[in-house]
PDB file of C-alpha atoms in Angstrom:
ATOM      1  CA  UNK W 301       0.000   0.000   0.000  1.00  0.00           C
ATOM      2  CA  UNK W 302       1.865   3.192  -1.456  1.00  0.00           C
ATOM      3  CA  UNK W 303       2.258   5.591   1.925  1.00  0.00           C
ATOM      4  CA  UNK W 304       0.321   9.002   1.666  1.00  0.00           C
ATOM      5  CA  UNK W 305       2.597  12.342   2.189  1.00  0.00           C
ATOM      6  CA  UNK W 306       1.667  15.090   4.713  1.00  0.00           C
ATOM      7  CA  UNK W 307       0.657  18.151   3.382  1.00  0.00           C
ATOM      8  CA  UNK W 308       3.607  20.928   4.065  1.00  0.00           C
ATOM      9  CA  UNK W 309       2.279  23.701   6.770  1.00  0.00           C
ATOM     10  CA  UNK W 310       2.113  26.669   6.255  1.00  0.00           C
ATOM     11  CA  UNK W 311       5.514  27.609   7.220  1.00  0.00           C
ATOM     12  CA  UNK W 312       7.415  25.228   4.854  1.00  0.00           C
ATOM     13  CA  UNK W 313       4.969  26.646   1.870  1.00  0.00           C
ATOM     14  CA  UNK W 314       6.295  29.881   2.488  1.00  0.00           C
ATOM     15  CA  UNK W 315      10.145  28.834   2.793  1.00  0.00           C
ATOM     16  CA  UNK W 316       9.376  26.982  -0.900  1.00  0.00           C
ATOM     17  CA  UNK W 317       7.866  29.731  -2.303  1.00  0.00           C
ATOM     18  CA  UNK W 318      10.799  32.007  -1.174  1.00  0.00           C
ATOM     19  CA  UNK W 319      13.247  29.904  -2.740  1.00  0.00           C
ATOM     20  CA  UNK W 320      11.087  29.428  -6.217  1.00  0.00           C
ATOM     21  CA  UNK W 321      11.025  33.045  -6.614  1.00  0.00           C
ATOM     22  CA  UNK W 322      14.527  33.506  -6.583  1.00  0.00           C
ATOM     23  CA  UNK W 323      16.251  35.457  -9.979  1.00  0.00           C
ATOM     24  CA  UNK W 324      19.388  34.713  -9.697  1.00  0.00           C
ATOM     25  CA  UNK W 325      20.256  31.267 -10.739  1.00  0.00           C
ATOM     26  CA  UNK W 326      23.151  29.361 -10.769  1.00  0.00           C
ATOM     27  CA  UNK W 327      25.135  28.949 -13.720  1.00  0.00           C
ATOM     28  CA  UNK W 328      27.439  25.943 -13.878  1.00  0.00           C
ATOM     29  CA  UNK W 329      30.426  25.690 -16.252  1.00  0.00           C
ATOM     30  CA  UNK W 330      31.687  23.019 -18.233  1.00  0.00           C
ATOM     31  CA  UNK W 331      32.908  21.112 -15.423  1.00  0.00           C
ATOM     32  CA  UNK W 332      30.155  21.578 -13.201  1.00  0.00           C
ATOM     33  CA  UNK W 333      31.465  23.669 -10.708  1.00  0.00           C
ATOM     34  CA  UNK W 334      29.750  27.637  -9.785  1.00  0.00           C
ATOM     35  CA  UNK W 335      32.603  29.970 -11.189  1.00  0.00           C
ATOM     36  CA  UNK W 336      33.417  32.793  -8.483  1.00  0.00           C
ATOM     37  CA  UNK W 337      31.856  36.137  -9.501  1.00  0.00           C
ATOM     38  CA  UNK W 338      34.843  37.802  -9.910  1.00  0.00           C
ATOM     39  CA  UNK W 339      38.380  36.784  -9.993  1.00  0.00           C
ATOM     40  CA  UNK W 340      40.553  37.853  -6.149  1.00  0.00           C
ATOM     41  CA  UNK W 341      43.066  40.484  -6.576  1.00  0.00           C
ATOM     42  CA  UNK W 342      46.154  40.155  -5.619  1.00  0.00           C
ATOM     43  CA  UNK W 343      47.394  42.079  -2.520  1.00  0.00           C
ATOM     44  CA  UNK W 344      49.403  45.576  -3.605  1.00  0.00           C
ATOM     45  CA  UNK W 345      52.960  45.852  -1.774  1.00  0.00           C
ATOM     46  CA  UNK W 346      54.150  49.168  -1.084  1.00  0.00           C
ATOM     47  CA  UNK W 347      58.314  49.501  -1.040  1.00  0.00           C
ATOM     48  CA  UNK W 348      58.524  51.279   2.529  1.00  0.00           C
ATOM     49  CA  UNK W 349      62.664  52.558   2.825  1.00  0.00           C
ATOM     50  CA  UNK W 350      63.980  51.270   5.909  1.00  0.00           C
ATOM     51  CA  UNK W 351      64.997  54.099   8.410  1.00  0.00           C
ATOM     52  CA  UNK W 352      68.289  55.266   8.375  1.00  0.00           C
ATOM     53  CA  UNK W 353      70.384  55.468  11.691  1.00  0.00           C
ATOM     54  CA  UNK W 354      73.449  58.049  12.122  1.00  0.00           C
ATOM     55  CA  UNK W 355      75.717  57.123  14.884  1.00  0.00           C
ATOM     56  CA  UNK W 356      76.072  60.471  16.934  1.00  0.00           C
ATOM     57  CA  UNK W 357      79.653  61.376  16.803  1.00  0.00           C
ATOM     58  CA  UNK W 358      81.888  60.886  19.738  1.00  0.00           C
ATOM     59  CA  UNK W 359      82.825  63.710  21.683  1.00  0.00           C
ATOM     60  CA  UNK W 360      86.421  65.113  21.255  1.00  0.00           C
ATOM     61  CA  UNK W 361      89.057  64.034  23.671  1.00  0.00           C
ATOM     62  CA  UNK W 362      92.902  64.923  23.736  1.00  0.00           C
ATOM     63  CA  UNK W 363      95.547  63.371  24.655  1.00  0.00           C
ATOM     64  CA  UNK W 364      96.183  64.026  28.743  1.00  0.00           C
ATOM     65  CA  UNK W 365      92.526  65.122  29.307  1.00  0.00           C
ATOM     66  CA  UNK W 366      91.272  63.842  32.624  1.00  0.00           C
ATOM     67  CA  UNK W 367      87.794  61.658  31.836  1.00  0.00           C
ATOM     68  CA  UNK W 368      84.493  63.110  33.265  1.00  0.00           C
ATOM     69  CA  UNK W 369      83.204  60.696  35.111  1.00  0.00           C
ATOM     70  CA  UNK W 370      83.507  59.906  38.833  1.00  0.00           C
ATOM     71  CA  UNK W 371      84.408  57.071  40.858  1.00  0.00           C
ATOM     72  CA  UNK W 372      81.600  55.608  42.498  1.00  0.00           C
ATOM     73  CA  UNK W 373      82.109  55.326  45.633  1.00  0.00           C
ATOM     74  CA  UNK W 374      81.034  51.636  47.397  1.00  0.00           C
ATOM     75  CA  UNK W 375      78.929  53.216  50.454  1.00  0.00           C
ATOM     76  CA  UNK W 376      75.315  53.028  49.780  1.00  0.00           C
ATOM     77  CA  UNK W 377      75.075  55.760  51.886  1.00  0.00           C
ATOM     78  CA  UNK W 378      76.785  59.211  54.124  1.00  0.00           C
ATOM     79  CA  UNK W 379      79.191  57.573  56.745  1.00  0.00           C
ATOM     80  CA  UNK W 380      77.234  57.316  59.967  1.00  0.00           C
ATOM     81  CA  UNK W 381      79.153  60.335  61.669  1.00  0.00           C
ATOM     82  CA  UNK W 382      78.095  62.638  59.229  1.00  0.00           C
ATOM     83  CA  UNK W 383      74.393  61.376  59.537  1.00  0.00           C
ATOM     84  CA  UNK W 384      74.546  61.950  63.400  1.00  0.00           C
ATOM     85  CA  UNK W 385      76.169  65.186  63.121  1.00  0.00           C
ATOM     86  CA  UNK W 386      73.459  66.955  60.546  1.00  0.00           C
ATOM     87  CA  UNK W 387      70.436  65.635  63.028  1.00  0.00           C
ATOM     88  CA  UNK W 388      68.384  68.222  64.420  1.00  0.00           C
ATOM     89  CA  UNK W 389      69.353  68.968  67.703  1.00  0.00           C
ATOM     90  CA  UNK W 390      67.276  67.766  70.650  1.00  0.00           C
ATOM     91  CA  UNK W 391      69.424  68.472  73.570  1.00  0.00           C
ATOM     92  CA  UNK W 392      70.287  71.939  74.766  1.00  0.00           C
ATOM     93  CA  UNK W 393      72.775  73.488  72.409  1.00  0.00           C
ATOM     94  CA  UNK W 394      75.246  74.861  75.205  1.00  0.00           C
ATOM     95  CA  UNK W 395      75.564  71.597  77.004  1.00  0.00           C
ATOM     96  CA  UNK W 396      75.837  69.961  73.425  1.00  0.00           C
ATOM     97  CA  UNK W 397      78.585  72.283  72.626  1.00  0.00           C
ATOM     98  CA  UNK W 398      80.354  71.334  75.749  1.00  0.00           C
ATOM     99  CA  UNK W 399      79.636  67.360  75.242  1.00  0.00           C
ATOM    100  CA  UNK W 400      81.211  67.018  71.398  1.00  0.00           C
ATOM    101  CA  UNK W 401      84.598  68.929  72.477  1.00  0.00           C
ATOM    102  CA  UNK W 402      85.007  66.350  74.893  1.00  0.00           C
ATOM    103  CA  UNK W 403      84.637  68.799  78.253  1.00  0.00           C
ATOM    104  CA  UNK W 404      81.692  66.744  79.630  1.00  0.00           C
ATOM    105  CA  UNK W 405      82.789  63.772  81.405  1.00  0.00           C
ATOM    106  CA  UNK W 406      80.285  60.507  80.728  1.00  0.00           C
ATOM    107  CA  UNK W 407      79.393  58.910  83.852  1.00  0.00           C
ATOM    108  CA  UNK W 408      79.344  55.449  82.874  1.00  0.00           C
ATOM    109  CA  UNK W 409      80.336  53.379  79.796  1.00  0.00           C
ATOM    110  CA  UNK W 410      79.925  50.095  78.269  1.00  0.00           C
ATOM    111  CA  UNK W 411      82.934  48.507  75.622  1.00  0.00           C
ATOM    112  CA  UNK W 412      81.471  46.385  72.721  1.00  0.00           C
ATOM    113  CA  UNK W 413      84.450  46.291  70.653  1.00  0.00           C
ATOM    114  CA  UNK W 414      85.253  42.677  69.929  1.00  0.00           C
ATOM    115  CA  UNK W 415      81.439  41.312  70.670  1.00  0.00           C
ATOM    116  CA  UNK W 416      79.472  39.394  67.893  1.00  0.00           C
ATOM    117  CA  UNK W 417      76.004  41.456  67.045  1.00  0.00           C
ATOM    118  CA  UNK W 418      74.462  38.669  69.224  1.00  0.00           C
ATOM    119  CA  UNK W 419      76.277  39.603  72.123  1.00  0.00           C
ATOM    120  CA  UNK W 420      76.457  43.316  71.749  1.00  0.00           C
ATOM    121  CA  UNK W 421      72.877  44.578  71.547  1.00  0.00           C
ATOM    122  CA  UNK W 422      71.398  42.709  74.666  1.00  0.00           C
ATOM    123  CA  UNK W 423      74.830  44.144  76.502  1.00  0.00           C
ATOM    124  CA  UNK W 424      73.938  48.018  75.145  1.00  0.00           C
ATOM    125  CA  UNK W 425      69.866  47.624  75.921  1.00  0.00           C
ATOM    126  CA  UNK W 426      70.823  46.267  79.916  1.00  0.00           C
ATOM    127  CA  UNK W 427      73.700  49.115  80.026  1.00  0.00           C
ATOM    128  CA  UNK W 428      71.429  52.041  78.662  1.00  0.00           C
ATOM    129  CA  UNK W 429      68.120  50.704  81.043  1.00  0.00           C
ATOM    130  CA  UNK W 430      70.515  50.612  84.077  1.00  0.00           C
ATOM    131  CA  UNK W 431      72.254  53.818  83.226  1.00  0.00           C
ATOM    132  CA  UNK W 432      68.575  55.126  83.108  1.00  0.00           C
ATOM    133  CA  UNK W 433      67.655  53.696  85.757  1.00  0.00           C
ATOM    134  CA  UNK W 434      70.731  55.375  87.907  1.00  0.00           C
ATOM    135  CA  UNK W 435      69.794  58.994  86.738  1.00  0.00           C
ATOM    136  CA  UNK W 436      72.628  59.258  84.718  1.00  0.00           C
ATOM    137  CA  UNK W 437      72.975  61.682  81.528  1.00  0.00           C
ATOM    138  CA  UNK W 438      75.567  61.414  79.399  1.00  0.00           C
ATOM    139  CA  UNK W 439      77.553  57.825  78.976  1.00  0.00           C
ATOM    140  CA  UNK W 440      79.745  56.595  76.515  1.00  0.00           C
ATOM    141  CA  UNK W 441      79.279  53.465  74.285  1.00  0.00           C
ATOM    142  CA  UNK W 442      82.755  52.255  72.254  1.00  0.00           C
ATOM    143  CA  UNK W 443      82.132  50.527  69.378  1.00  0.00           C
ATOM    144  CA  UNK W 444      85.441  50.622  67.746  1.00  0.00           C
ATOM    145  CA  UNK W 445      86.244  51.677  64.297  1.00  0.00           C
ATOM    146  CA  UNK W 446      85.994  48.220  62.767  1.00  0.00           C
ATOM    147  CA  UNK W 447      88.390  46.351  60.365  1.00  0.00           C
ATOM    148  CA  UNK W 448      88.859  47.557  56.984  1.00  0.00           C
ATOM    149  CA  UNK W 449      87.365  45.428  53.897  1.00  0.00           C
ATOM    150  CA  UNK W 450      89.003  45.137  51.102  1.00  0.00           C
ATOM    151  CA  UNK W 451      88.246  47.261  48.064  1.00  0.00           C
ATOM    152  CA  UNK W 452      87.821  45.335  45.289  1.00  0.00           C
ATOM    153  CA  UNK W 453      85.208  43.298  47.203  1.00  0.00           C
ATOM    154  CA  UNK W 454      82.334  41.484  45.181  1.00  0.00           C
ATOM    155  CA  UNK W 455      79.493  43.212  47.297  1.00  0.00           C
ATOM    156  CA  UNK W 456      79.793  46.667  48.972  1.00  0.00           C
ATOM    157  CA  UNK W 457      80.044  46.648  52.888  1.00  0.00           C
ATOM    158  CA  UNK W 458      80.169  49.055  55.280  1.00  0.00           C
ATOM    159  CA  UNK W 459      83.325  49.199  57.643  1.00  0.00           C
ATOM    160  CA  UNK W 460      82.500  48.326  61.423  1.00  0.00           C
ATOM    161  CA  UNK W 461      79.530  46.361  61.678  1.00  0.00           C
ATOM    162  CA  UNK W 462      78.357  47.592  65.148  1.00  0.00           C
ATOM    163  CA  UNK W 463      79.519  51.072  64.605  1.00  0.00           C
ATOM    164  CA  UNK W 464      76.543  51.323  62.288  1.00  0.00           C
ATOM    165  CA  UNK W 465      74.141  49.201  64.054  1.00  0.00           C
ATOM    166  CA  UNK W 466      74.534  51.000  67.566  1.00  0.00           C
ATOM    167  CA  UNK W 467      73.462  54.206  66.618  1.00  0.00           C
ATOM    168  CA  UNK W 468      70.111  52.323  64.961  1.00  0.00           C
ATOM    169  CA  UNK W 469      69.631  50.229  68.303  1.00  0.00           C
ATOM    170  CA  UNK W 470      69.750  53.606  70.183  1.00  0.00           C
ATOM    171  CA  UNK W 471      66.286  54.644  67.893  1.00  0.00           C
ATOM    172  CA  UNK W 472      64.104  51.585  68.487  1.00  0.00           C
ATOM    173  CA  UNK W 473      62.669  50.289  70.813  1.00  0.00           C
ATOM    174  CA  UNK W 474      62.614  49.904  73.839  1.00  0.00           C
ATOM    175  CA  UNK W 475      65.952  52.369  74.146  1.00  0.00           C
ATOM    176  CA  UNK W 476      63.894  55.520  72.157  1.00  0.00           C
ATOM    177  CA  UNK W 477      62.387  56.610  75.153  1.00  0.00           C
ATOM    178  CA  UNK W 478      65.071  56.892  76.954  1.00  0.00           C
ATOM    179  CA  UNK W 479      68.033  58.394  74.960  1.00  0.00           C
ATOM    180  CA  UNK W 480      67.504  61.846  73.842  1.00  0.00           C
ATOM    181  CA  UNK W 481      70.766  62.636  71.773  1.00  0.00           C
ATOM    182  CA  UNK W 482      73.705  60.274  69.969  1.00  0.00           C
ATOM    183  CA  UNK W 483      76.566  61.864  68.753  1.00  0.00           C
ATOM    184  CA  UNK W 484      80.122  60.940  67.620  1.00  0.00           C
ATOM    185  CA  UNK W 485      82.475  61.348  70.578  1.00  0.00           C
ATOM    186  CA  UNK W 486      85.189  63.584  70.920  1.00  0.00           C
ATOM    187  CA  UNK W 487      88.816  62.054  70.043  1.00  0.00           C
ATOM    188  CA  UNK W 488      89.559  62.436  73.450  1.00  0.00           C
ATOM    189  CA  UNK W 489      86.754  59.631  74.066  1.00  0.00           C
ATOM    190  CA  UNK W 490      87.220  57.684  71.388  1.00  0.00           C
ATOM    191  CA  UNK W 491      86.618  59.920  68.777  1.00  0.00           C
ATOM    192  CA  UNK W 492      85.215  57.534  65.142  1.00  0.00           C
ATOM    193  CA  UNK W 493      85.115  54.480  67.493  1.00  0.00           C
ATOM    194  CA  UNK W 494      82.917  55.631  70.314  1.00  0.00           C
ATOM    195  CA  UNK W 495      79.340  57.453  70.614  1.00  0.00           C
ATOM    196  CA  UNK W 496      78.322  59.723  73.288  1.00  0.00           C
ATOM    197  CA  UNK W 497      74.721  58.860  74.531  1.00  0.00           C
ATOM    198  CA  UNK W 498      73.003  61.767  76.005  1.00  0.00           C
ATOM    199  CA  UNK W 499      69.861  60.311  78.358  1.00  0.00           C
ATOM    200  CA  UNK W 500      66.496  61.268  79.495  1.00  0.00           C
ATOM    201  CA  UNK W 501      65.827  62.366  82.349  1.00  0.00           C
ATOM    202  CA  UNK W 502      63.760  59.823  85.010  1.00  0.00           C
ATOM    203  CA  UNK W 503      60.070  60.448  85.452  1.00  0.00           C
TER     204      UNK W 503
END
């Protein structure tokens, strides 16, 4: 028994009747393919000259003339004398005068030269909390100058290890609150190798 079709819907007579009405048709050529409407161009190059670098000439030099660079210098940063000696003053100028030429005579003082960083900082916080403690003012903490490095060193390092740290120890805590001034000593105390440490006075 030959199978009846469906009758198309409505939509699918519409799509047919689109697609009948179409005018353009397709025109095959001799070997059965669609030819493309129009043959692709090909691309245009443009010959863009490739820029043209002059060297900038060197500048003139004679013979004996000293170069015009500097030689840097392997400290990161002022030496720590020169630091301490531009801070702004917190002590009272006149007895400050009389401390740094060496006229005021420290009442106590504590010798780190030859201790290990380890050993050294617990030593300077019990000396200054004591020292405090006692009501004294000014004491003296030697550091020593420290051994020179050698120059031509792979890193950059600063000479006397503690000489640099005890001046930061002084500023932090818990010491800060009790040390009002830190200064290079005079030569007659030490001078580069020792620090006069000006105290608070006890509340």
């Amino acid at each position: 028994m030959a199978r009846r079709g469906r009758n198309a819907s409505a939509d699918e007579r519409a799509l047919w009747d689109l697609v009948t009405r179409r005018d353009t048709r397709l025109k095959l050529d001799k070997s059965g393919f669609t030819p493309l409407a129009s043959p692709m161009k090909a691309p245009v190059v443009v010959d863009v000259p490739a820029p043209v670098f002059t060297p900038l000439a060197p500048a003139p030099f004679r013979l004996g003339q000293k170069a015009g660079a500097k030689k840097p210098k392997h400290d990161i940063a002022p030496p720590i004398h020169e630091s301490l000696s531009r801070a702004p003053l917190q002590m009272d100028a006149k007895t400050h005068k009389t401390m740094v030429r060496g006229k005021l005579h420290p009442e106590g003082r504590i010798d780190l030269h030859g201790m290990t960083m380890d050993e050294a900082h617990p030593a300077l916080l019990s000396f200054i909390a004591h020292s405090h403690m006692m009501g004294r003012r000014l004491v003296l903490v030697i550091t020593g100058k420290g051994k020179q490095r050698e120059e031509f060193a792979p890193m950059p390092s600063r000479m006397g290890v503690l000489r640099h740290a005890v001046p930061q120890w002084l500023r932090m805590a818990p010491l800060h609150g009790m040390v009002l001034e830190v200064r290079p000593a005079h030569i007659s105390h030490g001078g580069m190798g020792a620090y006069y440490v000006y105290l608070r006075r006890r509340r």
